[in-house]
Tab-separated table of N, CA and C in Angstrom:
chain	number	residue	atom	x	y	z
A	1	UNK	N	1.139	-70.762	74.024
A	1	UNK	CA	-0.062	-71.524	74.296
A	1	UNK	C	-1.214	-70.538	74.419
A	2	UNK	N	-1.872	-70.871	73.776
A	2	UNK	CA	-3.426	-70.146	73.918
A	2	UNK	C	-4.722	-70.849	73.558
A	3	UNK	N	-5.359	-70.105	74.837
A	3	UNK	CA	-6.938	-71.012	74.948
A	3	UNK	C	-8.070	-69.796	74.462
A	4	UNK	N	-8.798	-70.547	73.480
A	4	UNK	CA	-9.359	-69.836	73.047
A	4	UNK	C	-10.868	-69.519	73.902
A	5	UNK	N	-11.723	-68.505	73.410
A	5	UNK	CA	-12.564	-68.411	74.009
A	5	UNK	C	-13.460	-68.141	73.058
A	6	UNK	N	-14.800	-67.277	73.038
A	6	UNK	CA	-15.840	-67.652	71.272
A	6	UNK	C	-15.088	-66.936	70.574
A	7	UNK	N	-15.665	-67.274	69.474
A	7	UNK	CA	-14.111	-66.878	68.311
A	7	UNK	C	-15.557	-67.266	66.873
A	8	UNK	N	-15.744	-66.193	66.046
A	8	UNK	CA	-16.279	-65.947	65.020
A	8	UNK	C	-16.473	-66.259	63.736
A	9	UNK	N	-15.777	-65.570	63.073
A	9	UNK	CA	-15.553	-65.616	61.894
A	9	UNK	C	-14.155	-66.146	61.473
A	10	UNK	N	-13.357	-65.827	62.462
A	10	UNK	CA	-11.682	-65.467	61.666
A	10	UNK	C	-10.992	-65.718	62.770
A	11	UNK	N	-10.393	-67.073	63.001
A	11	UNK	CA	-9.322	-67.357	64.022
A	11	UNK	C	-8.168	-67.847	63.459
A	12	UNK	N	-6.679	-67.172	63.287
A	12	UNK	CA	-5.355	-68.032	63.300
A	12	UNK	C	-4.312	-67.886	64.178
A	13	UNK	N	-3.666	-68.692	64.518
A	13	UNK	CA	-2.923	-68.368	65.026
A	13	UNK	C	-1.454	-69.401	65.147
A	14	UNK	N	-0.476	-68.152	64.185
A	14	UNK	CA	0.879	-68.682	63.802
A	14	UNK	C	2.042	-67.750	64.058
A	15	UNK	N	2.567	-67.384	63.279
A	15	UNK	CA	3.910	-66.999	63.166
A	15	UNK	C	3.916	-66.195	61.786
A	16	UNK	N	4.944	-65.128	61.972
A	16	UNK	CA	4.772	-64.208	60.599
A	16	UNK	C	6.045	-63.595	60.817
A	17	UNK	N	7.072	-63.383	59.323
A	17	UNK	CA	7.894	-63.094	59.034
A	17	UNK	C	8.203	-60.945	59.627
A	18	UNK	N	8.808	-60.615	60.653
A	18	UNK	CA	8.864	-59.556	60.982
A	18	UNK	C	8.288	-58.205	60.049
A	19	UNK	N	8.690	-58.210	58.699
A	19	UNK	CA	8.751	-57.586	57.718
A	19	UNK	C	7.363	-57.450	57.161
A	20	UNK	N	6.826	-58.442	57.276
A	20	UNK	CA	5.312	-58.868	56.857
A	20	UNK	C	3.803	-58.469	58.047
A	21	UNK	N	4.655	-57.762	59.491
A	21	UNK	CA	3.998	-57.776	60.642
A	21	UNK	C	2.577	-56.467	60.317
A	22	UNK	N	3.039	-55.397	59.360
A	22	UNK	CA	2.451	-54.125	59.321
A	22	UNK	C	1.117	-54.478	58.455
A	23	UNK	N	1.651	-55.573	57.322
A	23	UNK	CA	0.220	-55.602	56.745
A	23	UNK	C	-0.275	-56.350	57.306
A	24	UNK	N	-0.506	-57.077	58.663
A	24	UNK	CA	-1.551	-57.806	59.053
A	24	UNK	C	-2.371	-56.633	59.789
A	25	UNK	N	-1.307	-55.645	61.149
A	25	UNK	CA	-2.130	-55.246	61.978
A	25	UNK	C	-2.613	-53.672	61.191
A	26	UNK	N	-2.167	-53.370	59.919
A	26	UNK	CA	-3.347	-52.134	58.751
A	26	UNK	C	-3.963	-52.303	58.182
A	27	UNK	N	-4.169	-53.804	57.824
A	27	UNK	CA	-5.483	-54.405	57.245
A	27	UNK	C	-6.438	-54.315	57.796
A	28	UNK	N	-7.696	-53.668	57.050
A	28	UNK	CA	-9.305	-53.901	57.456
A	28	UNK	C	-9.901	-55.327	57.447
A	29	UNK	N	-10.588	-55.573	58.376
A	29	UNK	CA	-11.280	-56.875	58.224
A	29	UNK	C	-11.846	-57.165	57.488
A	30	UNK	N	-12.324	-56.640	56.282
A	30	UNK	CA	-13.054	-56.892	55.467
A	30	UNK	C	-11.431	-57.223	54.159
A	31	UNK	N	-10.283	-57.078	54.111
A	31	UNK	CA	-9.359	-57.394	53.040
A	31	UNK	C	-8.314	-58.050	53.885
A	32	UNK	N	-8.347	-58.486	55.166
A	32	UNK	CA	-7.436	-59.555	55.596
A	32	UNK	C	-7.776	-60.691	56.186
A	33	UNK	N	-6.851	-61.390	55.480
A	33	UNK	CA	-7.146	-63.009	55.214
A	33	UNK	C	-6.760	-63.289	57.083
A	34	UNK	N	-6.052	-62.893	57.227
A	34	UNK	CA	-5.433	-63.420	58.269
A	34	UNK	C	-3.844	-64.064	58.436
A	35	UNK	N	-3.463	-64.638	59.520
A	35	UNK	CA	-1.875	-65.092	59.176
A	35	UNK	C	-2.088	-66.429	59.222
A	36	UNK	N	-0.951	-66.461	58.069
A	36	UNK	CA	-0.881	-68.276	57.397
A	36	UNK	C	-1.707	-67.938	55.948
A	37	UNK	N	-2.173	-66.462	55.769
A	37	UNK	CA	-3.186	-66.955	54.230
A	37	UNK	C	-1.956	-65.398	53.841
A	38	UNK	N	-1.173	-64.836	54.399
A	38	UNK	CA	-0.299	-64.115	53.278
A	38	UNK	C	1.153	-65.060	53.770
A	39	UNK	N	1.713	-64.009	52.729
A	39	UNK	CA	3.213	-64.566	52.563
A	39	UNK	C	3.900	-64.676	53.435
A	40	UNK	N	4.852	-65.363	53.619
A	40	UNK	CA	5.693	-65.075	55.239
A	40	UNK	C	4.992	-65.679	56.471
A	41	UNK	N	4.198	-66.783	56.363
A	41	UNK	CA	3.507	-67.013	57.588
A	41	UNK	C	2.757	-68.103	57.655
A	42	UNK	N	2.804	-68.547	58.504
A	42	UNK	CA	1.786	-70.476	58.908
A	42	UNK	C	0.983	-70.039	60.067
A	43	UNK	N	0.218	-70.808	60.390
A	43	UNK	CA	-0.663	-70.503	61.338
A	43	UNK	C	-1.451	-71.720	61.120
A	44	UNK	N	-2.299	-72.165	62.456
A	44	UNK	CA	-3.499	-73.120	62.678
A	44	UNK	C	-4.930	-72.199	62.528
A	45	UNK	N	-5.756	-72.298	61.610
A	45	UNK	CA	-6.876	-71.877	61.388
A	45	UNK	C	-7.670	-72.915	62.379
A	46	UNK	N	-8.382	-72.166	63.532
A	46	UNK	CA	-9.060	-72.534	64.337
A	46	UNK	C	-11.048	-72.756	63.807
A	47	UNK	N	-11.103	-72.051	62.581
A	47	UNK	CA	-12.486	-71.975	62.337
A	47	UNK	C	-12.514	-72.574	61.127
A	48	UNK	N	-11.351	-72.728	60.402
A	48	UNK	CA	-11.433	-73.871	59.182
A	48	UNK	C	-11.484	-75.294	59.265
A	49	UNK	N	-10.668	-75.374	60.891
A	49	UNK	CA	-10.087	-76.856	61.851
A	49	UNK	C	-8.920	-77.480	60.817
A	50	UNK	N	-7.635	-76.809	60.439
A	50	UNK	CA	-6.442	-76.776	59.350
A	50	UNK	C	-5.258	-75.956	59.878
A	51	UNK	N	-4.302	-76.398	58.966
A	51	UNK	CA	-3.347	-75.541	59.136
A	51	UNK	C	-2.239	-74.721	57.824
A	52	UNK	N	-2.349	-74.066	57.561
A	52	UNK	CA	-1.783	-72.988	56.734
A	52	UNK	C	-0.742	-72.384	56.697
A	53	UNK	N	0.105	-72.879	55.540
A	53	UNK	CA	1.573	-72.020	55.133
A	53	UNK	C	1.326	-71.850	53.832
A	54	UNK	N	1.709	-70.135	53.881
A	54	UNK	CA	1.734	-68.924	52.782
A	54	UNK	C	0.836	-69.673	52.241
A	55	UNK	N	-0.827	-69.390	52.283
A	55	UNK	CA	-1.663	-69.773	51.729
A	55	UNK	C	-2.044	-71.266	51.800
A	56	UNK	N	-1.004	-72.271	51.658
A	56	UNK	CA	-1.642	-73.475	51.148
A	56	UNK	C	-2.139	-74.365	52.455
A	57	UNK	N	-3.722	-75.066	52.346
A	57	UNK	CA	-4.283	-75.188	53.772
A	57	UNK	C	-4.371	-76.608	53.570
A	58	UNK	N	-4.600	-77.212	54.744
A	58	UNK	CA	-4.582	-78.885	55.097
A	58	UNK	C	-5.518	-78.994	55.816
A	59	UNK	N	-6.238	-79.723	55.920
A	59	UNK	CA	-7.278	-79.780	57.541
A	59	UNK	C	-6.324	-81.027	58.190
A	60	UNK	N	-7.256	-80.679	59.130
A	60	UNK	CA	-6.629	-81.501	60.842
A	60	UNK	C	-7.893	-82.758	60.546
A	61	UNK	N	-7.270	-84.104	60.256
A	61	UNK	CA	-8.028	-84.969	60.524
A	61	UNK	C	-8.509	-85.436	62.237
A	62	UNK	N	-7.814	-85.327	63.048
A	62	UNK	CA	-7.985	-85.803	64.599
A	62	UNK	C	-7.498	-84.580	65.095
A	63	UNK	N	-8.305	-83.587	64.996
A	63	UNK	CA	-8.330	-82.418	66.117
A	63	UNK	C	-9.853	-82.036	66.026
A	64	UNK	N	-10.547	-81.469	67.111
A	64	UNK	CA	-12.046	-80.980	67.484
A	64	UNK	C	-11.508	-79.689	68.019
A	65	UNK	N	-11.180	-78.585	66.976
A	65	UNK	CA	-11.240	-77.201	67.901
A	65	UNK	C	-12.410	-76.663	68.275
A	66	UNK	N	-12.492	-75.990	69.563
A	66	UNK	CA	-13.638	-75.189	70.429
A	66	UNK	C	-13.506	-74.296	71.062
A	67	UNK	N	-14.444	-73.473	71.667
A	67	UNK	CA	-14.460	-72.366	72.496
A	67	UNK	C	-13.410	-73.414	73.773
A	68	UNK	N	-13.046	-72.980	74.055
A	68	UNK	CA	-12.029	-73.495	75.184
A	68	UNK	C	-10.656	-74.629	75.152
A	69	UNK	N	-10.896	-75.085	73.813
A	69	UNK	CA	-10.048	-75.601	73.430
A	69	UNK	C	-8.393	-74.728	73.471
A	70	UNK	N	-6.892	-75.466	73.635
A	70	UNK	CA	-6.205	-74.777	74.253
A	70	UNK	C	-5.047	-75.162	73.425
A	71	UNK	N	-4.564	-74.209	72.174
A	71	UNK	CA	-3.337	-74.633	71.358
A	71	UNK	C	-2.215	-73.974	71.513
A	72	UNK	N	-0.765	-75.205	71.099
A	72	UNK	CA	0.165	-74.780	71.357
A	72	UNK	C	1.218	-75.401	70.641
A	73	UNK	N	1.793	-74.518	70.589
A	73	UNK	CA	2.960	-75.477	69.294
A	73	UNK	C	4.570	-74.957	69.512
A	74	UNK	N	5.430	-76.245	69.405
A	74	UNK	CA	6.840	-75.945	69.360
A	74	UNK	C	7.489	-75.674	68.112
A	75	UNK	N	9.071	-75.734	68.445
A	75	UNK	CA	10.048	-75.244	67.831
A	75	UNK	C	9.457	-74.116	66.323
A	76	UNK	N	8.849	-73.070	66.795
A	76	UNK	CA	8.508	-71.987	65.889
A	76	UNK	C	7.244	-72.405	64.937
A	77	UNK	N	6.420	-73.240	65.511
A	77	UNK	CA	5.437	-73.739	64.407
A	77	UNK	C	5.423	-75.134	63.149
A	78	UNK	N	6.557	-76.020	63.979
A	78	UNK	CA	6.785	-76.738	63.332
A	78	UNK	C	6.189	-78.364	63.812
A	79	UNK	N	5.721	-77.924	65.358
A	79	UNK	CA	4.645	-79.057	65.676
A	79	UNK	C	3.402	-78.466	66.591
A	80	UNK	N	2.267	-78.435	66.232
A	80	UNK	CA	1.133	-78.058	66.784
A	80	UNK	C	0.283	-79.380	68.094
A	81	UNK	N	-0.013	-78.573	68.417
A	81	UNK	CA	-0.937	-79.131	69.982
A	81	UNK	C	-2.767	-79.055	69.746
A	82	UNK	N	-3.732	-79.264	69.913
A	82	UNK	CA	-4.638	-79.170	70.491
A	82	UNK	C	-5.176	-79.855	71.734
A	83	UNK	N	-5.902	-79.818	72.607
A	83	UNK	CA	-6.199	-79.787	73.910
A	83	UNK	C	-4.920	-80.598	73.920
A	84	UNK	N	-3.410	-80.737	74.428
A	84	UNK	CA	-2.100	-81.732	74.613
A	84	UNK	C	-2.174	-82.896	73.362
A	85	UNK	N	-2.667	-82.800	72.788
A	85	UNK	CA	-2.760	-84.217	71.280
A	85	UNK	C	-2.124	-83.059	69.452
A	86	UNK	N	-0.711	-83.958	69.305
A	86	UNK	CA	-0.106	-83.537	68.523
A	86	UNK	C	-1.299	-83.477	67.277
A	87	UNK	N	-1.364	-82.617	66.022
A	87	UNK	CA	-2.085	-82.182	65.138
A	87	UNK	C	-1.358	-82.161	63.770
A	88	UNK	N	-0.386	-81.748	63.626
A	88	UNK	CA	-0.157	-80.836	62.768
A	88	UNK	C	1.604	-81.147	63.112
A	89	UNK	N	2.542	-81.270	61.940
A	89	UNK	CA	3.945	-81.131	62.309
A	89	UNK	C	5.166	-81.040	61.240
A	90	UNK	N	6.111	-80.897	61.125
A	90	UNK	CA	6.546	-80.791	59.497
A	90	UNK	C	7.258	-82.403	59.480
A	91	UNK	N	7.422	-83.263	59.949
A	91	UNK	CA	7.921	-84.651	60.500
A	91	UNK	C	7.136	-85.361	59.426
A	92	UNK	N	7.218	-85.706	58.232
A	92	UNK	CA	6.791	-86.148	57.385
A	92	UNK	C	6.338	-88.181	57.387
A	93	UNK	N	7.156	-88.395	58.795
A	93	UNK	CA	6.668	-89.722	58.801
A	93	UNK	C	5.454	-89.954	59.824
A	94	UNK	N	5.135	-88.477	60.311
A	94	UNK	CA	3.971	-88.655	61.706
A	94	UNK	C	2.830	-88.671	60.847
A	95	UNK	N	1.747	-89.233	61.229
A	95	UNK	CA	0.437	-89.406	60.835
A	95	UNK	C	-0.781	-88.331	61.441
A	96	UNK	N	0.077	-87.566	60.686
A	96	UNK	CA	-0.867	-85.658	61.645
A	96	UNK	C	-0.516	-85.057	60.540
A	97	UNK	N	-1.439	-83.927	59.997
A	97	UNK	CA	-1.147	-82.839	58.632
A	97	UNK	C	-0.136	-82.820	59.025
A	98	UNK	N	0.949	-82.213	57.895
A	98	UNK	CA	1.732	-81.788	57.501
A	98	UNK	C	1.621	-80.226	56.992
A	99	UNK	N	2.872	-79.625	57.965
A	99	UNK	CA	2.907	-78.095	57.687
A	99	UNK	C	4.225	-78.107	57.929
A	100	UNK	N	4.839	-77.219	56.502
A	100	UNK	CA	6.517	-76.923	56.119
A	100	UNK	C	6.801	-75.530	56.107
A	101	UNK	N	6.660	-75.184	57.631
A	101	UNK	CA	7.325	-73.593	57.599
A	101	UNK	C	8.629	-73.462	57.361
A	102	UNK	N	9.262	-72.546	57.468
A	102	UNK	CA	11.171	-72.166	57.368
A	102	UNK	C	11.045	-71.260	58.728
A	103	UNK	N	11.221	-71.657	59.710
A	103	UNK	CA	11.307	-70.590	60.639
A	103	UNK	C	12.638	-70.264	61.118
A	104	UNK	N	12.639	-69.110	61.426
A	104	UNK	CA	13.767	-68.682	61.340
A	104	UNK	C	13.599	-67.504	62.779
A	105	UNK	N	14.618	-66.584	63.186
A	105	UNK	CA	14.522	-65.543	64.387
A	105	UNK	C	14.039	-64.306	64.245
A	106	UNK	N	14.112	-64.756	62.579
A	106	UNK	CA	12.835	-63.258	61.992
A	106	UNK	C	10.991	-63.229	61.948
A	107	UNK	N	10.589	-64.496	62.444
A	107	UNK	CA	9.258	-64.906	62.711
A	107	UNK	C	9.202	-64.620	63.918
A	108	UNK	N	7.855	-63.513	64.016
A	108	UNK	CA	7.418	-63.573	65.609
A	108	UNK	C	6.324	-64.678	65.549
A	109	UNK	N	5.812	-64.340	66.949
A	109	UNK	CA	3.996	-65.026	67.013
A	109	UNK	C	2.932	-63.719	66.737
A	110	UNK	N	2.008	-64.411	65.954
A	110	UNK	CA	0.604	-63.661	65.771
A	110	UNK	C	-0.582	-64.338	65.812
A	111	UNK	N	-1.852	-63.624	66.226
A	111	UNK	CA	-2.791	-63.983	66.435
A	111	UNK	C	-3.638	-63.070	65.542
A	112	UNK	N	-4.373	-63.729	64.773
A	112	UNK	CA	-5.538	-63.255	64.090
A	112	UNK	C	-7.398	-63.413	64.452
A	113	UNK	N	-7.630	-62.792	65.289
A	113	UNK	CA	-9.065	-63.369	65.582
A	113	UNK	C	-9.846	-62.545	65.478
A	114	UNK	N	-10.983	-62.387	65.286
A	114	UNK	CA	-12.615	-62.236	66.026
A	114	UNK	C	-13.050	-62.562	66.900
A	115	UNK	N	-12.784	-62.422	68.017
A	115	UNK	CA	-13.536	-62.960	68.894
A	115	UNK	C	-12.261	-62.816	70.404
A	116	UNK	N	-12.578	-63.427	71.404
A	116	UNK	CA	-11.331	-63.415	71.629
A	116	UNK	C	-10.916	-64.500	72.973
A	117	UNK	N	-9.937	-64.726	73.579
A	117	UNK	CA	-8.784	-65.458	73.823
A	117	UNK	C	-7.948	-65.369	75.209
A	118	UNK	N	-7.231	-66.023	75.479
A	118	UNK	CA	-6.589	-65.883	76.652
A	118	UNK	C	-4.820	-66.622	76.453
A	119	UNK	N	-4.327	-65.845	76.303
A	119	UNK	CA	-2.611	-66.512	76.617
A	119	UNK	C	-2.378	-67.278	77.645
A	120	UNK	N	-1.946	-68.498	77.706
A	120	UNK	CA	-1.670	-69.153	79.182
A	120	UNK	C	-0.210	-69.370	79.389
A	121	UNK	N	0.652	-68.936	78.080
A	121	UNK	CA	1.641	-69.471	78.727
A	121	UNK	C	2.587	-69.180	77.089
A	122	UNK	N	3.712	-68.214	77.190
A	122	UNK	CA	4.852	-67.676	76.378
A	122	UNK	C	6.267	-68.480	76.862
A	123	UNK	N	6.716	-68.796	75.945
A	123	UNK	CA	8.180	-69.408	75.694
A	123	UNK	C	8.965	-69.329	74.225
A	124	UNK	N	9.716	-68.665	74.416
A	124	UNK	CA	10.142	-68.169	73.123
A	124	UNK	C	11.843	-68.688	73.503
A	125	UNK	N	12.667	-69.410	72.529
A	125	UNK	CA	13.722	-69.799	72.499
A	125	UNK	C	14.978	-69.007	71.895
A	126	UNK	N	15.963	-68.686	71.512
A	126	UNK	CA	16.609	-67.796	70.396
A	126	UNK	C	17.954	-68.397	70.477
């Protein structure tokens, strides 16, 4: 769970395949997309108001992200939160984007921002 705070240019925040972890944090800001826009990775784009696996993006019809707004998502990125109101989920009969990660115990969590943020709260399952 994380609440954001002002946030810029470039906010995501998902999950990324272990292997894939080095080119996010040696990328210059000026040649990284962020996570959820390379391979190996989904993420909720907080400044697009969408959500993103390996590139391909959806917007969030009924979500209002903001400076204080507070997201959080289960079973590895496979259902998203904003302020407690589901968004985003791979459950193909819910009426919220649709996002089809493969998560697996080789995905950590990552955060991609400008700006910055506050963690409220880690739970990780295995």
């Amino acid at each position: 769970e994380v609440r954001l705070g002002n946030f810029e240019t470039a906010a995501q925040i998902g999950w990324v395949h272990g292997s894939y972890h080095e080119f996010l944090v040696n990328t210059t800001s000026e040649g990284n997309k962020g996570v959820g826009y390379v391979e190996q990775s989904y993420a909720i784009d907080v400044v697009r108001n969408g959500v993103i696996c390996e590139s391909l993006f959806e917007a969030l019809a009924n979500a209002s992200i903001k400076s204080g707004s507070v997201i959080r998502c289960e079973n590895r990125g496979t259902s998203w939160y904003v302020d407690g109101e589901l968004v985003a989920c791979s459950d193909q009969t819910m009426n919220v984007a649709k996002i089809s990660p493969t998560p697996s115990r080789s995905f950590v969590p990552c955060i991609s921002i400008k700006g910055n943020f506050e963690v409220t709260a880690i739970e990780l399952e295995y």
